[in-house]
mmCIF file of C-alpha atoms and ligand atoms in Angstrom:
data_model
loop_
_atom_site.group_PDB
_atom_site.id
_atom_site.type_symbol
_atom_site.label_atom_id
_atom_site.label_comp_id
_atom_site.label_asym_id
_atom_site.label_seq_id
_atom_site.Cartn_x
_atom_site.Cartn_y
_atom_site.Cartn_z
ATOM 1 C CA PRO A 1 -9.623 -19.388 3.784
ATOM 2 C CA THR A 2 -12.976 -17.748 4.525
ATOM 3 C CA TYR A 3 -12.855 -14.211 5.829
ATOM 4 C CA GLU A 4 -15.255 -12.150 7.878
ATOM 5 C CA HIS A 5 -13.977 -8.602 7.324
ATOM 6 C CA ILE A 6 -12.342 -8.730 3.903
ATOM 7 C CA MET A 7 -12.943 -10.246 0.462
ATOM 8 C CA VAL A 8 -10.127 -11.646 -1.617
ATOM 9 C CA GLU A 9 -10.241 -12.320 -5.348
ATOM 10 C CA LYS A 10 -7.901 -12.787 -8.233
ATOM 11 C CA ARG A 11 -8.437 -10.510 -11.217
ATOM 12 C CA GLY A 12 -6.694 -9.736 -14.470
ATOM 13 C CA GLU A 13 -5.521 -12.105 -17.179
ATOM 14 C CA GLY A 14 -4.679 -15.477 -15.654
ATOM 15 C CA GLY A 15 -5.593 -14.139 -12.223
ATOM 16 C CA ASN A 16 -2.339 -12.228 -12.021
ATOM 17 C CA VAL A 17 -3.654 -9.425 -9.798
ATOM 18 C CA GLY A 18 -4.723 -10.144 -6.237
ATOM 19 C CA LEU A 19 -7.566 -7.959 -4.973
ATOM 20 C CA ILE A 20 -8.171 -7.415 -1.257
ATOM 21 C CA VAL A 21 -11.381 -5.567 -0.425
ATOM 22 C CA LEU A 22 -11.837 -4.280 3.129
ATOM 23 C CA ASN A 23 -15.413 -5.132 4.002
ATOM 24 C CA ARG A 24 -16.550 -3.960 7.399
ATOM 25 C CA PRO A 25 -19.214 -1.456 6.311
ATOM 26 C CA SER A 26 -20.840 -1.070 9.738
ATOM 27 C CA ALA A 27 -17.691 0.684 10.985
ATOM 28 C CA LEU A 28 -16.477 2.321 7.750
ATOM 29 C CA ASN A 29 -13.746 -0.325 7.576
ATOM 30 C CA ALA A 30 -12.269 0.647 10.936
ATOM 31 C CA LEU A 31 -9.172 -1.494 11.256
ATOM 32 C CA CYS A 32 -9.934 -3.766 14.183
ATOM 33 C CA ASP A 33 -7.436 -6.447 15.063
ATOM 34 C CA PRO A 34 -9.320 -9.372 13.424
ATOM 35 C CA LEU A 35 -9.559 -7.366 10.185
ATOM 36 C CA MET A 36 -5.826 -6.645 10.198
ATOM 37 C CA LYS A 37 -5.075 -10.315 10.893
ATOM 38 C CA GLU A 38 -7.140 -11.216 7.827
ATOM 39 C CA VAL A 39 -5.328 -8.626 5.702
ATOM 40 C CA LYS A 40 -2.024 -10.079 6.849
ATOM 41 C CA GLN A 41 -3.095 -13.635 5.968
ATOM 42 C CA ALA A 42 -4.410 -12.548 2.552
ATOM 43 C CA LEU A 43 -1.188 -10.679 1.790
ATOM 44 C CA LEU A 44 0.958 -13.657 2.744
ATOM 45 C CA ASP A 45 -1.195 -15.985 0.590
ATOM 46 C CA LEU A 46 -1.013 -13.670 -2.429
ATOM 47 C CA GLU A 47 2.707 -13.176 -1.870
ATOM 48 C CA ALA A 48 3.168 -16.966 -2.022
ATOM 49 C CA ASP A 49 0.973 -17.376 -5.138
ATOM 50 C CA SER A 50 3.295 -17.548 -8.141
ATOM 51 C CA CYS A 51 0.526 -16.431 -10.566
ATOM 52 C CA VAL A 52 0.114 -13.116 -8.782
ATOM 53 C CA GLY A 53 2.329 -10.232 -9.890
ATOM 54 C CA ALA A 54 0.668 -7.356 -8.062
ATOM 55 C CA ILE A 55 -1.872 -6.758 -5.331
ATOM 56 C CA VAL A 56 -4.650 -4.159 -5.150
ATOM 57 C CA LEU A 57 -6.001 -3.060 -1.767
ATOM 58 C CA THR A 58 -9.301 -1.219 -1.636
ATOM 59 C CA GLY A 59 -12.323 -0.493 0.549
ATOM 60 C CA SER A 60 -15.799 0.736 -0.348
ATOM 61 C CA GLU A 61 -16.936 3.885 -2.154
ATOM 62 C CA LYS A 62 -17.716 5.444 1.241
ATOM 63 C CA ALA A 63 -14.523 4.491 3.032
ATOM 64 C CA PHE A 64 -11.153 3.014 2.263
ATOM 65 C CA ALA A 65 -10.718 2.834 6.039
ATOM 66 C CA ALA A 66 -11.721 5.295 8.773
ATOM 67 C CA GLY A 67 -8.707 4.390 10.884
ATOM 68 C CA ALA A 68 -7.808 2.130 13.744
ATOM 69 C CA ASP A 69 -10.866 1.011 15.708
ATOM 70 C CA ILE A 70 -11.524 3.737 18.278
ATOM 71 C CA LYS A 71 -13.911 1.528 20.255
ATOM 72 C CA ASP A 72 -11.135 -1.073 20.666
ATOM 73 C CA MET A 73 -8.638 1.593 21.705
ATOM 74 C CA GLN A 74 -10.863 3.522 24.125
ATOM 75 C CA ASN A 75 -9.812 1.687 27.282
ATOM 76 C CA LYS A 76 -6.301 0.614 26.359
ATOM 77 C CA GLN A 77 -3.429 1.449 28.701
ATOM 78 C CA PHE A 78 0.226 2.082 27.941
ATOM 79 C CA VAL A 79 1.555 -1.132 29.455
ATOM 80 C CA GLU A 80 -0.827 -3.238 27.389
ATOM 81 C CA CYS A 81 0.070 -1.337 24.194
ATOM 82 C CA TYR A 82 3.768 -1.616 24.906
ATOM 83 C CA ASN A 83 3.883 -5.235 26.017
ATOM 84 C CA GLY A 84 1.584 -6.358 23.219
ATOM 85 C CA ASN A 85 3.435 -4.153 20.701
ATOM 86 C CA PHE A 86 0.033 -2.735 19.675
ATOM 87 C CA LEU A 87 -0.412 -2.438 15.880
ATOM 88 C CA ASN A 88 3.087 -3.706 15.188
ATOM 89 C CA ASP A 89 1.988 -6.397 12.767
ATOM 90 C CA TRP A 90 0.451 -3.794 10.439
ATOM 91 C CA ASN A 91 3.871 -3.501 8.853
ATOM 92 C CA VAL A 92 3.370 -6.699 6.835
ATOM 93 C CA LEU A 93 1.904 -4.404 4.161
ATOM 94 C CA SER A 94 5.190 -2.592 3.895
ATOM 95 C CA ILE A 95 7.361 -5.707 3.720
ATOM 96 C CA VAL A 96 5.679 -7.760 0.991
ATOM 97 C CA LYS A 97 7.885 -8.042 -2.098
ATOM 98 C CA LYS A 98 5.096 -7.756 -4.647
ATOM 99 C CA PRO A 99 3.874 -4.282 -5.571
ATOM 100 C CA VAL A 100 0.752 -3.233 -3.682
ATOM 101 C CA ILE A 101 -1.552 -0.598 -5.162
ATOM 102 C CA ALA A 102 -4.064 1.198 -2.946
ATOM 103 C CA ALA A 103 -7.329 2.126 -4.686
ATOM 104 C CA VAL A 104 -8.784 4.736 -2.341
ATOM 105 C CA ASN A 105 -12.399 5.900 -2.352
ATOM 106 C CA GLY A 106 -14.019 7.847 0.463
ATOM 107 C CA TYR A 107 -12.327 8.222 3.823
ATOM 108 C CA ALA A 108 -8.688 7.252 4.319
ATOM 109 C CA LEU A 109 -8.183 8.523 7.842
ATOM 110 C CA GLY A 110 -5.634 7.829 10.553
ATOM 111 C CA GLY A 111 -4.549 4.225 10.212
ATOM 112 C CA GLY A 112 -6.482 4.137 6.915
ATOM 113 C CA CYS A 113 -4.313 6.878 5.440
ATOM 114 C CA GLU A 114 -1.253 5.180 6.917
ATOM 115 C CA MET A 115 -2.246 1.874 5.382
ATOM 116 C CA ALA A 116 -2.628 3.526 1.968
ATOM 117 C CA MET A 117 0.842 5.037 2.415
ATOM 118 C CA MET A 118 2.336 1.610 3.175
ATOM 119 C CA CYS A 119 1.280 0.639 -0.347
ATOM 120 C CA ASP A 120 3.613 1.305 -3.269
ATOM 121 C CA ILE A 121 1.230 3.314 -5.428
ATOM 122 C CA ILE A 122 -1.951 5.150 -4.456
ATOM 123 C CA LEU A 123 -4.782 5.822 -6.927
ATOM 124 C CA ALA A 124 -7.682 7.895 -5.640
ATOM 125 C CA GLY A 125 -11.322 8.381 -6.488
ATOM 126 C CA ASP A 126 -12.250 12.047 -6.888
ATOM 127 C CA LYS A 127 -14.285 11.994 -3.662
ATOM 128 C CA ALA A 128 -11.493 10.482 -1.588
ATOM 129 C CA LYS A 129 -10.450 12.255 1.616
ATOM 130 C CA PHE A 130 -7.128 11.760 3.365
ATOM 131 C CA GLY A 131 -6.365 12.807 6.907
ATOM 132 C CA GLN A 132 -4.514 12.107 10.128
ATOM 133 C CA PRO A 133 -7.161 13.041 12.733
ATOM 134 C CA GLU A 134 -5.422 11.333 15.687
ATOM 135 C CA ILE A 135 -4.662 14.711 17.277
ATOM 136 C CA VAL A 136 -8.404 15.266 17.732
ATOM 137 C CA LEU A 137 -8.534 12.028 19.754
ATOM 138 C CA GLY A 138 -5.627 13.062 21.960
ATOM 139 C CA THR A 139 -3.108 10.776 20.322
ATOM 140 C CA ILE A 140 -0.708 10.879 17.395
ATOM 141 C CA PRO A 141 -0.348 8.792 14.244
ATOM 142 C CA GLY A 142 1.265 5.470 15.060
ATOM 143 C CA ALA A 143 1.834 3.703 11.751
ATOM 144 C CA GLY A 144 3.701 6.168 9.594
ATOM 145 C CA GLY A 145 1.467 9.262 9.585
ATOM 146 C CA THR A 146 4.209 11.544 10.831
ATOM 147 C CA GLN A 147 6.893 9.775 8.780
ATOM 148 C CA ARG A 148 5.652 8.500 5.415
ATOM 149 C CA LEU A 149 3.313 11.475 5.023
ATOM 150 C CA THR A 150 6.155 13.928 5.631
ATOM 151 C CA LYS A 151 8.321 12.160 3.069
ATOM 152 C CA ALA A 152 5.429 12.157 0.588
ATOM 153 C CA ILE A 153 4.189 15.748 0.846
ATOM 154 C CA GLY A 154 6.855 17.651 2.783
ATOM 155 C CA LYS A 155 7.117 19.085 6.272
ATOM 156 C CA SER A 156 4.810 22.091 6.152
ATOM 157 C CA ARG A 157 1.837 20.228 4.660
ATOM 158 C CA SER A 158 2.363 17.172 6.837
ATOM 159 C CA MET A 159 2.639 19.317 9.977
ATOM 160 C CA GLN A 160 -0.543 21.103 9.018
ATOM 161 C CA MET A 161 -2.436 17.848 8.461
ATOM 162 C CA CYS A 162 -1.124 16.118 11.597
ATOM 163 C CA LEU A 163 -1.492 19.143 13.884
ATOM 164 C CA THR A 164 -4.977 20.207 12.751
ATOM 165 C CA GLY A 165 -6.422 16.782 11.939
ATOM 166 C CA ASP A 166 -8.035 18.357 8.854
ATOM 167 C CA MET A 167 -8.736 16.193 5.826
ATOM 168 C CA ILE A 168 -7.467 16.937 2.337
ATOM 169 C CA THR A 169 -9.285 16.190 -0.910
ATOM 170 C CA ALA A 170 -8.154 13.806 -3.638
ATOM 171 C CA GLN A 171 -7.257 16.824 -5.762
ATOM 172 C CA GLN A 172 -5.002 18.234 -3.041
ATOM 173 C CA ALA A 173 -3.497 14.798 -2.445
ATOM 174 C CA SER A 174 -2.750 14.599 -6.130
ATOM 175 C CA SER A 175 -1.185 18.031 -6.466
ATOM 176 C CA TRP A 176 0.898 17.358 -3.329
ATOM 177 C CA GLY A 177 2.188 14.057 -4.711
ATOM 178 C CA LEU A 178 0.513 11.738 -2.200
ATOM 179 C CA VAL A 179 -1.401 9.929 -4.945
ATOM 180 C CA SER A 180 -0.409 9.210 -8.562
ATOM 181 C CA SER A 181 -3.749 9.876 -10.195
ATOM 182 C CA VAL A 182 -7.415 10.660 -9.573
ATOM 183 C CA HIS A 183 -10.335 8.855 -11.240
ATOM 184 C CA PRO A 184 -14.126 8.712 -11.114
ATOM 185 C CA PRO A 185 -14.980 6.658 -8.002
ATOM 186 C CA ASP A 186 -16.427 3.699 -9.904
ATOM 187 C CA GLN A 187 -13.268 3.385 -12.005
ATOM 188 C CA VAL A 188 -10.488 3.493 -9.420
ATOM 189 C CA VAL A 189 -10.403 -0.219 -8.713
ATOM 190 C CA ASP A 190 -10.429 -1.092 -12.421
ATOM 191 C CA GLU A 191 -7.613 1.391 -13.043
ATOM 192 C CA ALA A 192 -5.625 -0.136 -10.186
ATOM 193 C CA ILE A 193 -6.174 -3.633 -11.572
ATOM 194 C CA LYS A 194 -5.106 -2.455 -15.042
ATOM 195 C CA LEU A 195 -1.961 -1.014 -13.521
ATOM 196 C CA GLY A 196 -1.357 -4.216 -11.563
ATOM 197 C CA GLN A 197 -1.814 -6.225 -14.738
ATOM 198 C CA LYS A 198 0.726 -4.099 -16.574
ATOM 199 C CA ILE A 199 3.266 -4.610 -13.786
ATOM 200 C CA SER A 200 2.491 -8.356 -13.732
ATOM 201 C CA GLN A 201 3.626 -8.682 -17.335
ATOM 202 C CA HIS A 202 7.189 -7.940 -16.308
ATOM 203 C CA SER A 203 9.505 -10.358 -14.549
ATOM 204 C CA LYS A 204 8.246 -10.748 -10.978
ATOM 205 C CA LEU A 205 11.818 -11.234 -9.842
ATOM 206 C CA ILE A 206 13.041 -8.015 -11.413
ATOM 207 C CA VAL A 207 9.925 -6.108 -10.297
ATOM 208 C CA ALA A 208 10.689 -7.108 -6.706
ATOM 209 C CA MET A 209 14.284 -5.911 -7.075
ATOM 210 C CA CYS A 210 13.116 -2.635 -8.563
ATOM 211 C CA LYS A 211 10.618 -2.073 -5.738
ATOM 212 C CA GLU A 212 13.315 -2.816 -3.180
ATOM 213 C CA SER A 213 15.589 -0.274 -4.762
ATOM 214 C CA VAL A 214 12.961 2.504 -4.891
ATOM 215 C CA ASN A 215 12.092 1.816 -1.248
ATOM 216 C CA ASN A 216 15.711 2.267 -0.307
ATOM 217 C CA ALA A 217 15.449 5.885 -1.426
ATOM 218 C CA TYR A 218 13.550 6.359 1.850
ATOM 219 C CA GLU A 219 16.074 4.523 3.977
ATOM 220 C CA LEU A 220 19.555 5.371 2.753
ATOM 221 C CA SER A 221 21.669 8.402 2.003
ATOM 222 C CA LEU A 222 21.945 9.259 -1.689
ATOM 223 C CA SER A 223 25.398 7.723 -2.062
ATOM 224 C CA GLU A 224 24.401 4.527 -0.227
ATOM 225 C CA GLY A 225 21.172 4.343 -2.213
ATOM 226 C CA LEU A 226 22.988 4.796 -5.502
ATOM 227 C CA HIS A 227 25.491 2.137 -4.498
ATOM 228 C CA PHE A 228 22.720 -0.315 -3.561
ATOM 229 C CA GLU A 229 20.901 0.437 -6.818
ATOM 230 C CA LYS A 230 24.043 -0.128 -8.877
ATOM 231 C CA ARG A 231 24.704 -3.478 -7.148
ATOM 232 C CA LEU A 232 21.120 -4.659 -7.702
ATOM 233 C CA PHE A 233 21.407 -3.536 -11.318
ATOM 234 C CA HIS A 234 24.540 -5.679 -11.589
ATOM 235 C CA CYS A 235 22.606 -8.555 -9.968
ATOM 236 C CA THR A 236 19.998 -8.481 -12.738
ATOM 237 C CA PHE A 237 22.780 -9.699 -15.046
ATOM 238 C CA SER A 238 22.770 -13.007 -13.167
ATOM 239 C CA THR A 239 19.124 -13.660 -14.084
ATOM 240 C CA ASN A 240 17.532 -15.427 -17.048
ATOM 241 C CA ASP A 241 14.955 -12.663 -17.320
ATOM 242 C CA ARG A 242 17.555 -9.943 -17.953
ATOM 243 C CA SER A 243 19.028 -12.025 -20.737
ATOM 244 C CA GLU A 244 15.573 -12.837 -22.153
ATOM 245 C CA GLY A 245 14.435 -9.201 -21.996
ATOM 246 C CA MET A 246 17.372 -7.872 -23.983
ATOM 247 C CA THR A 247 17.372 -10.807 -26.427
ATOM 248 C CA ALA A 248 13.655 -10.315 -27.076
ATOM 249 C CA PHE A 249 14.288 -6.646 -27.843
ATOM 250 C CA ILE A 250 17.032 -7.482 -30.343
ATOM 251 C CA GLU A 251 14.868 -10.204 -31.925
ATOM 252 C CA LYS A 252 11.912 -7.784 -32.088
ATOM 253 C CA ARG A 253 9.564 -10.009 -30.108
ATOM 254 C CA LYS A 254 7.853 -10.002 -26.725
ATOM 255 C CA PRO A 255 9.922 -11.341 -23.850
ATOM 256 C CA ASN A 256 8.925 -14.598 -22.234
ATOM 257 C CA PHE A 257 9.854 -14.048 -18.605
ATOM 258 C CA THR A 258 10.193 -17.006 -16.242
ATOM 259 C CA ASP A 259 10.752 -15.077 -13.012
ATOM 260 C CA SER A 260 14.181 -16.592 -12.731
HETATM 261 C C1 LIG B 301 -14.468 2.678 15.195
HETATM 262 C C2 LIG B 301 -15.683 3.843 13.659
HETATM 263 C C3 LIG B 301 -14.533 4.513 13.210
HETATM 264 C C4 LIG B 301 -13.302 4.187 13.836
HETATM 265 C C5 LIG B 301 -16.199 5.217 12.070
HETATM 266 N N1 LIG B 301 -16.691 4.320 12.912
HETATM 267 N N2 LIG B 301 -14.885 5.361 12.232
HETATM 268 N N3 LIG B 301 -15.635 2.939 14.634
HETATM 269 N N4 LIG B 301 -13.322 3.276 14.832
HETATM 270 N N5 LIG B 301 -12.137 4.738 13.461
HETATM 271 C C6 LIG B 301 -18.077 3.879 13.076
HETATM 272 C C7 LIG B 301 -18.898 4.923 13.781
HETATM 273 O O1 LIG B 301 -18.716 4.818 15.166
HETATM 274 C C8 LIG B 301 -20.279 4.523 13.338
HETATM 275 O O2 LIG B 301 -20.707 3.399 14.084
HETATM 276 C C9 LIG B 301 -20.068 4.056 11.904
HETATM 277 O O3 LIG B 301 -18.683 3.750 11.803
HETATM 278 C C10 LIG B 301 -20.405 5.119 10.892
HETATM 279 O O4 LIG B 301 -19.674 6.289 11.221
HETATM 280 P P1 LIG B 301 -20.341 7.743 11.356
HETATM 281 O O5 LIG B 301 -19.436 8.568 12.171
HETATM 282 O O6 LIG B 301 -21.745 7.635 11.778
HETATM 283 O O7 LIG B 301 -20.303 8.200 9.819
HETATM 284 P P2 LIG B 301 -20.192 9.692 9.247
HETATM 285 O O8 LIG B 301 -21.077 10.618 10.025
HETATM 286 O O9 LIG B 301 -20.409 9.544 7.794
HETATM 287 O O10 LIG B 301 -18.695 10.169 9.521
HETATM 288 C C11 LIG B 301 -17.612 9.530 8.881
HETATM 289 C C12 LIG B 301 -16.260 9.898 9.550
HETATM 290 C C13 LIG B 301 -16.375 9.609 11.073
HETATM 291 C C14 LIG B 301 -15.958 11.368 9.332
HETATM 292 C C15 LIG B 301 -15.193 9.053 8.893
HETATM 293 O O11 LIG B 301 -16.863 8.276 11.255
HETATM 294 C C16 LIG B 301 -15.078 9.713 11.785
HETATM 295 O O12 LIG B 301 -14.613 10.809 12.088
HETATM 296 N N6 LIG B 301 -14.478 8.585 12.148
HETATM 297 C C17 LIG B 301 -13.274 8.531 12.963
HETATM 298 C C18 LIG B 301 -12.082 8.873 12.102
HETATM 299 C C19 LIG B 301 -10.802 8.853 12.927
HETATM 300 O O13 LIG B 301 -10.676 9.609 13.922
HETATM 301 N N7 LIG B 301 -9.858 7.991 12.554
HETATM 302 C C20 LIG B 301 -8.584 7.891 13.257
HETATM 303 C C21 LIG B 301 -8.657 6.813 14.273
HETATM 304 S S1 LIG B 301 -7.181 6.748 15.201
HETATM 305 P P3 LIG B 301 -22.056 3.397 14.928
HETATM 306 O O14 LIG B 301 -22.003 2.073 15.635
HETATM 307 O O15 LIG B 301 -21.997 4.588 15.811
HETATM 308 O O16 LIG B 301 -23.127 3.494 13.880
HETATM 309 C C22 LIG B 301 -6.107 5.900 14.289
HETATM 310 C C23 LIG B 301 -4.801 5.654 14.939
HETATM 311 C C24 LIG B 301 -3.897 5.005 13.969
HETATM 312 O O17 LIG B 301 -6.370 5.486 13.214
HETATM 313 C C25 LIG B 301 -2.737 4.452 14.647
HETATM 314 C C26 LIG B 301 -2.115 3.417 13.750
HETATM 315 C C27 LIG B 301 -0.966 2.699 14.336
#
């Protein structure tokens, strides 16, 4: 498909890493509805592409995304938001099975920060800025800013960010555990692709199971989570890839995974 607000490519060996670039520079990648529809379509296409083992989501050096589109929201009313379930389909990012890595440069604000947090791993450029400025606009985060952020960095820091609207730097985001690592801005996307490529070398089936299990740490009590993890671990013993992985180790060779 041809897109207006995003660019989609396949990178890495054999095109095993899908790359989605948000490309609406006139509005610092503000997440208008047509842009989010394109992101959804691109994610579903990459999810269905059996060559692709991981997906990288990025923006520009100036902005990952400056949030939901304020011009679109200016005149919205409650009934319209409620009946139309405004912004509900953003969650496709959080339900894809393949790992999604956010490569964040510049502003990741409001819905932009929330979108990064829907990804599985966040890498940041050293000029990146994260924030939940909704409070300044007289609203509150609506796609995980009060929830995922709190789970990522803890209550006091999340409260401070959400209640002041102040941005934090990449360095703060890193020391608070919001991002895994910080890189020079022109290297973040390459680092994310390298990471995606590494993940793509494993069994896609087992990677999906592993991601599902980590995500359950945010949903379940410890005992339920441990139980779910143990059962999925048992499930891996019904796959060809588990057998191949262990056999390859014993035979001192690289595994040849078939995602089955
Ligand atoms: C619509 C936006 C926008 C946004 C920037 N622009 N952010 N348009 N929605 N969120 C537009 C500006 O209007 C401007 O267009 C152009 O992008 C360049 O922005 P400037 O402000 O001129 O750039 P700069 O001075 O460099 O400042 C950058 C900035 C600032 C600090 C990021 O743009 C800013 O504060 N943006 C809003 C950030 C924000 O509040 N995000 C949260 C949105 S609420 P023109 O046409 O004037 O040149 C949200 C709710 C999430 O996300 C709920 C999710 C469910």
